[in-house]
Amino acid sequence: MFYTVKDLIEQSHDYPSIADLMITVEAENTGRSKDKIRSLMERNLEAMEHSVKQGIAGVKSVTGLTGGDAKRMDAYIDDGDFLSGKPILEAVRNAIAVNEVNAKMGLICATPTAGSAGVLAGVLMAVRDRLKMTRDEQVDFLFVAGAFGLAIANNSSIAGAEGGCQAEVGSASAMAAAALVCAKGGTADQAGYAVAITLQNMMGLICDPVAGLVEVPCVKRNALGSSQAMISADMALAGIKNVIPVDEVVEAMHRVGQQMPSIFKETAEGGLATTPTALKLKKEIFGD
Amino acid sequence: MKDLRFNSVFDIIGPVMVGPSSSHTAGAARIGKVVRSIFGEEPERITIDLYESFAKTYRGHGTDVAIVGGLLGMEPDDERLADSLKIAYDKGIKVAFVPKSDKVDHPNTTKITMVKGDRKLTVTGVSIGGGNIQISEINGFKISLSMGTPTYITIHQDVAGMIAKVTDVFSSRDINIGTMTVTRESKGEKAIMIIEVDDRKDHEEILKKLKSLKNMDNVTFFE
């Protein structure tokens, strides 16, 4: 087992890939066969594919606060006239799709949480054809993301109620960035830099859900979290390093999470949740 | 090996679940499911105390719906979760939610009391993120159950020799017991054993064997 990102990177040198290390560790920890572990992960991949497709087709949440934006983004991409790049916009569209499905109490795969489920599925579905990834390579992508996610979770947090949104969308974006680096043929060290670059930019992000719902601003934070994963991965692949070592960034995020007042940790008592519009919406939805 | 909060890649990638929140919906449903298994039968009355973030945002996240779904035996990916309150109502189960202002150790905490006839059980569960949970208290006894390791929960009559019979089933298969909690509702009534083991092998045969023991009411296995 690895405890830190540094452990993970060092131990991965003894295996063909980070995904292989993760599957070996999982087999040791759980007593499950490697085939069983891969098939469980493939089931997660299928749920991700399904939620992306469903969201792009167009959904509406129970409250009506969110829904329809993935469809809007899809039409915009189809028009072909945009500012940034197509892969990034597709990742954004996919991430919105998953979180819109989540908000309507549809079926999603939490990565690492439901509120941040759009990021990883979003980027994977945006790059898999471009990178000509086989089915097995797509499953590997999820194991790599999970490996980095475990190292973050065990040294910090992945719950908004414990660490704010940095712990959720921040962690999701960092995991996704690392997996993207590996899928594009980068090194384990570069994946580590991508994690560091992402987390240090997400640091301090609060969790302030309007009316306590996983809708506003969660859907858009997933969208931008996915775009950041793509850009952090490109930065690391370009050879850009990070001054603060990745495990120190993780530790700093943990400290920031502990120091963060509880009004910013999924209690809907601060930030966007207490704006006049949010309070009005809360009253309309719940009647008090 | 260090004591880690997260040991499995599926703690991070997964679960596949009904939205919108892994901690407030999936974790809440899992707590409900475990509490139901510990109780071992359908309750007549349920009181659900909610603390901190659970208390403040439970309606928006469907925490109420999810806990009750779990208490009815549903998994976090069960699409009937959204209708659990109605299902409980139709079954005549009385459910009360009580948001509490007391400080507790973890922000996503719920204390669930189930009652059927003279039987009463109170369990405290914590949702630690990503759908992962811990059980921290049963009937006032502090415990620490991560539910991340293979776990058997038995409900049986409080009579002499039950512990020996149950542990024998594991030792005869060379399975090591990591932790074990034994508690009871009152002397000579129903008792509960929660057994965390190091190996999930043979769990189907073990379940069958445990259920066939005299004075055993119910056994559940959690992967």
Tab-separated table of C-alpha atoms in Angstrom, chain A:
chain	number	residue	atom	x	y	z
A	1	MET	CA	0.000	0.000	0.000
A	2	PHE	CA	1.114	3.562	-0.623
A	3	TYR	CA	0.359	6.380	1.819
A	4	THR	CA	1.460	9.509	0.016
A	5	VAL	CA	1.706	10.632	-3.592
A	6	LYS	CA	5.502	10.262	-3.290
A	7	ASP	CA	5.084	6.612	-2.150
A	8	LEU	CA	2.728	6.018	-5.048
A	9	ILE	CA	5.145	7.431	-7.613
A	10	GLU	CA	8.136	5.522	-6.183
A	11	GLN	CA	6.314	2.193	-5.890
A	12	SER	CA	4.926	2.517	-9.409
A	13	HIS	CA	8.462	2.142	-10.817
A	14	ASP	CA	8.325	-1.572	-9.845
A	15	TYR	CA	5.185	-2.132	-11.949
A	16	PRO	CA	4.356	-1.824	-15.652
A	17	SER	CA	2.023	1.082	-14.810
A	18	ILE	CA	0.319	2.952	-11.971
A	19	ALA	CA	-2.889	1.089	-12.828
A	20	ASP	CA	-1.055	-2.237	-12.298
A	21	LEU	CA	0.207	-1.084	-8.911
A	22	MET	CA	-3.306	0.002	-7.892
A	23	ILE	CA	-4.865	-3.308	-8.948
A	24	THR	CA	-2.160	-5.296	-7.124
A	25	VAL	CA	-2.683	-3.268	-3.939
A	26	GLU	CA	-6.461	-3.648	-4.227
A	27	ALA	CA	-6.107	-7.429	-4.604
A	28	GLU	CA	-3.844	-7.568	-1.524
A	29	ASN	CA	-6.143	-5.393	0.587
A	30	THR	CA	-9.418	-7.058	-0.327
A	31	GLY	CA	-8.560	-10.649	-1.280
A	32	ARG	CA	-10.478	-10.159	-4.542
A	33	SER	CA	-9.039	-11.482	-7.807
A	34	LYS	CA	-7.557	-9.005	-10.279
A	35	ASP	CA	-10.164	-9.994	-12.877
A	36	LYS	CA	-12.969	-9.307	-10.422
A	37	ILE	CA	-11.443	-5.931	-9.553
A	38	ARG	CA	-11.218	-4.960	-13.230
A	39	SER	CA	-14.804	-6.019	-13.876
A	40	LEU	CA	-16.048	-3.980	-10.896
A	41	MET	CA	-14.269	-0.957	-12.335
A	42	GLU	CA	-15.748	-1.564	-15.752
A	43	ARG	CA	-19.197	-1.394	-14.186
A	44	ASN	CA	-18.283	2.065	-12.882
A	45	LEU	CA	-17.148	3.069	-16.382
A	46	GLU	CA	-20.491	1.961	-17.805
A	47	ALA	CA	-22.393	4.061	-15.259
A	48	MET	CA	-20.245	7.081	-16.208
A	49	GLU	CA	-20.896	6.614	-19.926
A	50	HIS	CA	-24.604	6.285	-19.318
A	51	SER	CA	-24.834	9.425	-17.174
A	52	VAL	CA	-22.906	11.530	-19.731
A	53	LYS	CA	-25.207	10.401	-22.522
A	54	GLN	CA	-28.341	10.960	-20.467
A	55	GLY	CA	-27.273	14.462	-19.419
A	56	ILE	CA	-26.399	15.592	-22.959
A	57	ALA	CA	-29.825	14.428	-24.144
A	58	GLY	CA	-31.273	16.924	-21.641
A	59	VAL	CA	-32.539	16.533	-18.074
A	60	LYS	CA	-34.135	18.740	-15.432
A	61	SER	CA	-33.539	18.526	-11.675
A	62	VAL	CA	-36.300	17.884	-9.142
A	63	THR	CA	-36.269	21.562	-8.091
A	64	GLY	CA	-35.823	22.951	-11.596
A	65	LEU	CA	-32.699	24.873	-10.515
A	66	THR	CA	-30.434	23.021	-12.943
A	67	GLY	CA	-30.676	21.042	-16.153
A	68	GLY	CA	-30.452	21.607	-19.890
A	69	ASP	CA	-27.008	23.236	-19.901
A	70	ALA	CA	-25.182	20.122	-21.171
A	71	LYS	CA	-27.543	20.128	-24.118
A	72	ARG	CA	-26.884	23.854	-24.655
A	73	MET	CA	-23.126	23.272	-24.577
A	74	ASP	CA	-23.458	20.398	-27.038
A	75	ALA	CA	-25.235	22.616	-29.557
A	76	TYR	CA	-22.586	25.329	-29.095
A	77	ILE	CA	-19.796	22.833	-29.796
A	78	ASP	CA	-21.660	21.599	-32.866
A	79	ASP	CA	-21.763	25.148	-34.251
A	80	GLY	CA	-17.969	25.011	-34.276
A	81	ASP	CA	-17.415	28.684	-33.470
A	82	PHE	CA	-15.795	28.915	-30.049
A	83	LEU	CA	-12.935	30.535	-28.153
A	84	SER	CA	-11.166	27.675	-26.374
A	85	GLY	CA	-10.464	24.164	-27.671
A	86	LYS	CA	-12.900	21.422	-28.545
A	87	PRO	CA	-11.550	18.756	-26.132
A	88	ILE	CA	-11.886	21.168	-23.210
A	89	LEU	CA	-15.406	22.162	-24.182
A	90	GLU	CA	-16.415	18.534	-24.549
A	91	ALA	CA	-15.030	17.791	-21.082
A	92	VAL	CA	-17.041	20.749	-19.764
A	93	ARG	CA	-20.202	19.562	-21.516
A	94	ASN	CA	-19.772	16.008	-20.193
A	95	ALA	CA	-19.117	17.195	-16.645
A	96	ILE	CA	-22.262	19.329	-16.713
A	97	ALA	CA	-24.189	16.334	-18.054
A	98	VAL	CA	-23.176	14.043	-15.169
A	99	ASN	CA	-23.930	16.590	-12.482
A	100	GLU	CA	-27.280	17.455	-14.014
A	101	VAL	CA	-28.172	13.768	-13.877
A	102	ASN	CA	-26.944	13.680	-10.273
A	103	ALA	CA	-29.149	16.648	-9.359
A	104	LYS	CA	-32.238	14.889	-10.664
A	105	MET	CA	-31.503	11.873	-8.409
A	106	GLY	CA	-30.331	9.843	-11.393
A	107	LEU	CA	-27.680	7.118	-11.351
A	108	ILE	CA	-24.034	8.292	-11.368
A	109	CYS	CA	-20.624	7.004	-10.260
A	110	ALA	CA	-19.119	9.015	-7.385
A	111	THR	CA	-15.527	10.106	-8.221
A	112	PRO	CA	-14.605	10.721	-5.448
A	113	THR	CA	-18.029	12.060	-4.440
A	114	ALA	CA	-21.393	12.464	-6.169
A	115	GLY	CA	-21.162	16.254	-6.014
A	116	SER	CA	-17.862	16.040	-7.945
A	117	ALA	CA	-18.800	13.113	-10.194
A	118	GLY	CA	-18.708	15.124	-13.417
A	119	VAL	CA	-15.005	15.879	-13.581
A	120	LEU	CA	-13.436	12.452	-14.134
A	121	ALA	CA	-16.181	11.056	-16.367
A	122	GLY	CA	-16.179	14.371	-18.228
A	123	VAL	CA	-12.508	14.357	-19.164
A	124	LEU	CA	-12.314	10.635	-19.914
A	125	MET	CA	-15.210	10.750	-22.392
A	126	ALA	CA	-13.658	13.843	-23.983
A	127	VAL	CA	-10.221	12.318	-24.650
A	128	ARG	CA	-10.773	8.590	-25.144
A	129	ASP	CA	-11.360	8.752	-28.891
A	130	ARG	CA	-8.650	11.342	-29.475
A	131	LEU	CA	-6.111	9.215	-27.607
A	132	LYS	CA	-7.448	6.032	-29.257
A	133	MET	CA	-7.881	4.430	-25.841
A	134	THR	CA	-8.963	0.785	-25.737
A	135	ARG	CA	-11.612	-0.349	-23.268
A	136	ASP	CA	-8.868	-1.690	-20.983
A	137	GLU	CA	-7.000	1.603	-21.157
A	138	GLN	CA	-10.163	3.447	-20.142
A	139	VAL	CA	-10.528	1.149	-17.137
A	140	ASP	CA	-6.822	1.744	-16.343
A	141	PHE	CA	-7.513	5.492	-16.472
A	142	LEU	CA	-9.958	5.056	-13.589
A	143	PHE	CA	-7.451	3.011	-11.553
A	144	VAL	CA	-4.798	5.725	-12.001
A	145	ALA	CA	-7.269	8.415	-10.917
A	146	GLY	CA	-8.286	6.249	-7.957
A	147	ALA	CA	-4.668	5.712	-6.895
A	148	PHE	CA	-3.941	9.444	-6.733
A	149	GLY	CA	-7.335	10.003	-5.128
A	150	LEU	CA	-6.518	7.510	-2.346
A	151	ALA	CA	-3.253	9.291	-1.554
A	152	ILE	CA	-5.111	12.624	-1.387
A	153	ALA	CA	-8.027	11.216	0.653
A	154	ASN	CA	-5.803	9.535	3.249
A	155	ASN	CA	-3.751	12.677	3.847
A	156	SER	CA	-6.494	15.264	3.490
A	157	SER	CA	-10.196	14.834	2.825
A	158	ILE	CA	-12.708	14.193	0.066
A	159	ALA	CA	-15.817	15.394	1.930
A	160	GLY	CA	-17.174	18.905	1.449
A	161	ALA	CA	-18.449	18.811	5.028
A	162	GLU	CA	-14.869	18.240	6.237
A	163	GLY	CA	-12.803	20.309	3.832
A	164	GLY	CA	-15.038	22.421	1.608
A	165	CYS	CA	-15.289	22.164	-2.171
A	166	GLN	CA	-11.489	22.029	-2.548
A	167	ALA	CA	-11.757	18.509	-1.054
A	168	GLU	CA	-14.366	17.455	-3.600
A	169	VAL	CA	-14.003	19.212	-6.950
A	170	GLY	CA	-10.370	20.019	-6.081
A	171	SER	CA	-9.544	16.353	-5.453
A	172	ALA	CA	-11.588	15.219	-8.464
A	173	SER	CA	-9.815	17.656	-10.750
A	174	ALA	CA	-6.379	16.634	-9.407
A	175	MET	CA	-7.113	12.923	-9.859
A	176	ALA	CA	-8.363	13.565	-13.371
A	177	ALA	CA	-5.290	15.625	-14.254
A	178	ALA	CA	-2.990	12.800	-13.103
A	179	ALA	CA	-4.911	10.192	-15.095
A	180	LEU	CA	-4.844	12.428	-18.182
A	181	VAL	CA	-1.065	12.797	-17.928
A	182	CYS	CA	-0.628	9.007	-17.813
A	183	ALA	CA	-3.124	8.416	-20.644
A	184	LYS	CA	-1.168	10.847	-22.816
A	185	GLY	CA	2.069	8.966	-22.099
A	186	GLY	CA	3.498	11.251	-19.410
A	187	THR	CA	5.558	10.012	-16.453
A	188	ALA	CA	4.408	9.320	-12.906
A	189	ASP	CA	6.377	12.374	-11.768
A	190	GLN	CA	4.540	14.550	-14.283
A	191	ALA	CA	1.242	13.136	-12.997
A	192	GLY	CA	2.342	14.203	-9.504
A	193	TYR	CA	3.058	17.733	-10.741
A	194	ALA	CA	-0.365	17.868	-12.377
A	195	VAL	CA	-1.920	16.986	-8.999
A	196	ALA	CA	0.104	19.689	-7.239
A	197	ILE	CA	-0.687	22.346	-9.866
A	198	THR	CA	-4.417	21.568	-9.677
A	199	LEU	CA	-4.746	21.412	-5.906
A	200	GLN	CA	-2.848	24.605	-5.292
A	201	ASN	CA	-5.186	26.488	-7.607
A	202	MET	CA	-8.313	24.936	-6.040
A	203	MET	CA	-7.091	25.597	-2.513
A	204	GLY	CA	-9.550	27.442	-0.332
A	205	LEU	CA	-12.568	26.693	-2.490
A	206	ILE	CA	-15.592	26.644	-0.178
A	207	CYS	CA	-18.696	24.475	-0.265
A	208	ASP	CA	-21.718	26.804	-0.269
A	209	PRO	CA	-24.637	24.955	-1.862
A	210	VAL	CA	-27.669	27.130	-2.572
A	211	ALA	CA	-30.614	25.838	-0.492
A	212	GLY	CA	-28.337	22.961	0.560
A	213	LEU	CA	-28.814	21.355	-2.851
A	214	VAL	CA	-26.060	19.746	-4.935
A	215	GLU	CA	-26.913	21.995	-7.881
A	216	VAL	CA	-25.764	25.608	-7.604
A	217	PRO	CA	-22.827	26.148	-7.889
A	218	CYS	CA	-21.850	22.448	-8.008
A	219	VAL	CA	-22.696	21.789	-11.661
A	220	LYS	CA	-20.582	24.706	-12.906
A	221	ARG	CA	-17.730	23.971	-10.493
A	222	ASN	CA	-17.551	20.489	-12.023
A	223	ALA	CA	-17.514	22.010	-15.497
A	224	LEU	CA	-14.595	24.274	-14.638
A	225	GLY	CA	-12.913	21.538	-12.588
A	226	SER	CA	-12.792	19.378	-15.704
A	227	SER	CA	-11.327	22.189	-17.808
A	228	GLN	CA	-8.690	22.739	-15.152
A	229	ALA	CA	-7.763	19.057	-15.145
A	230	MET	CA	-7.096	19.262	-18.882
A	231	ILE	CA	-4.998	22.406	-18.569
A	232	SER	CA	-3.006	21.179	-15.534
A	233	ALA	CA	-2.264	17.951	-17.424
A	234	ASP	CA	-1.057	19.926	-20.447
A	235	MET	CA	1.124	22.111	-18.215
A	236	ALA	CA	2.732	19.067	-16.581
A	237	LEU	CA	3.198	17.382	-19.980
A	238	ALA	CA	4.918	20.557	-21.185
A	239	GLY	CA	7.547	19.922	-18.504
A	240	ILE	CA	6.324	22.485	-15.994
A	241	LYS	CA	7.133	21.467	-12.414
A	242	ASN	CA	5.818	22.762	-9.097
A	243	VAL	CA	7.876	24.509	-6.426
A	244	ILE	CA	5.947	23.051	-3.480
A	245	PRO	CA	6.128	19.219	-3.511
A	246	VAL	CA	2.783	17.538	-4.148
A	247	ASP	CA	2.431	15.940	-0.687
A	248	GLU	CA	3.038	19.309	0.961
A	249	VAL	CA	0.289	20.785	-1.210
A	250	VAL	CA	-2.041	17.975	-0.089
A	251	GLU	CA	-1.119	18.642	3.549
A	252	ALA	CA	-1.726	22.368	3.051
A	253	MET	CA	-5.161	21.645	1.612
A	254	HIS	CA	-5.891	19.528	4.674
A	255	ARG	CA	-4.889	22.361	7.011
A	256	VAL	CA	-6.949	24.896	5.057
A	257	GLY	CA	-9.919	22.539	5.332
A	258	GLN	CA	-9.543	22.280	9.094
A	259	GLN	CA	-9.169	26.027	9.483
A	260	MET	CA	-12.168	26.724	7.264
A	261	PRO	CA	-15.210	27.882	9.284
A	262	SER	CA	-18.116	25.429	9.249
A	263	ILE	CA	-20.332	27.978	7.438
A	264	PHE	CA	-18.268	27.124	4.323
A	265	LYS	CA	-18.437	23.356	4.718
A	266	GLU	CA	-21.664	22.083	3.178
A	267	THR	CA	-23.897	23.746	5.769
A	268	ALA	CA	-25.377	26.286	3.333
A	269	GLU	CA	-24.694	29.064	5.865
A	270	GLY	CA	-22.224	31.160	3.881
A	271	GLY	CA	-20.946	32.210	0.463
A	272	LEU	CA	-23.430	31.913	-2.392
A	273	ALA	CA	-25.901	30.105	-0.125
A	274	THR	CA	-26.648	33.282	1.830
A	275	THR	CA	-27.027	35.695	-1.101
A	276	PRO	CA	-30.481	37.320	-1.364
A	277	THR	CA	-31.306	35.242	-4.446
A	278	ALA	CA	-30.243	31.976	-2.769
A	279	LEU	CA	-32.338	32.725	0.316
A	280	LYS	CA	-35.314	33.531	-1.877
A	281	LEU	CA	-34.888	30.275	-3.817
A	282	LYS	CA	-34.587	28.321	-0.596
A	283	LYS	CA	-37.885	29.775	0.579
A	284	GLU	CA	-39.569	28.988	-2.718
A	285	ILE	CA	-38.325	25.388	-2.719
A	286	PHE	CA	-38.812	24.469	0.944
A	287	GLY	CA	-41.363	27.024	2.050
A	288	ASP	CA	-39.543	28.310	5.176
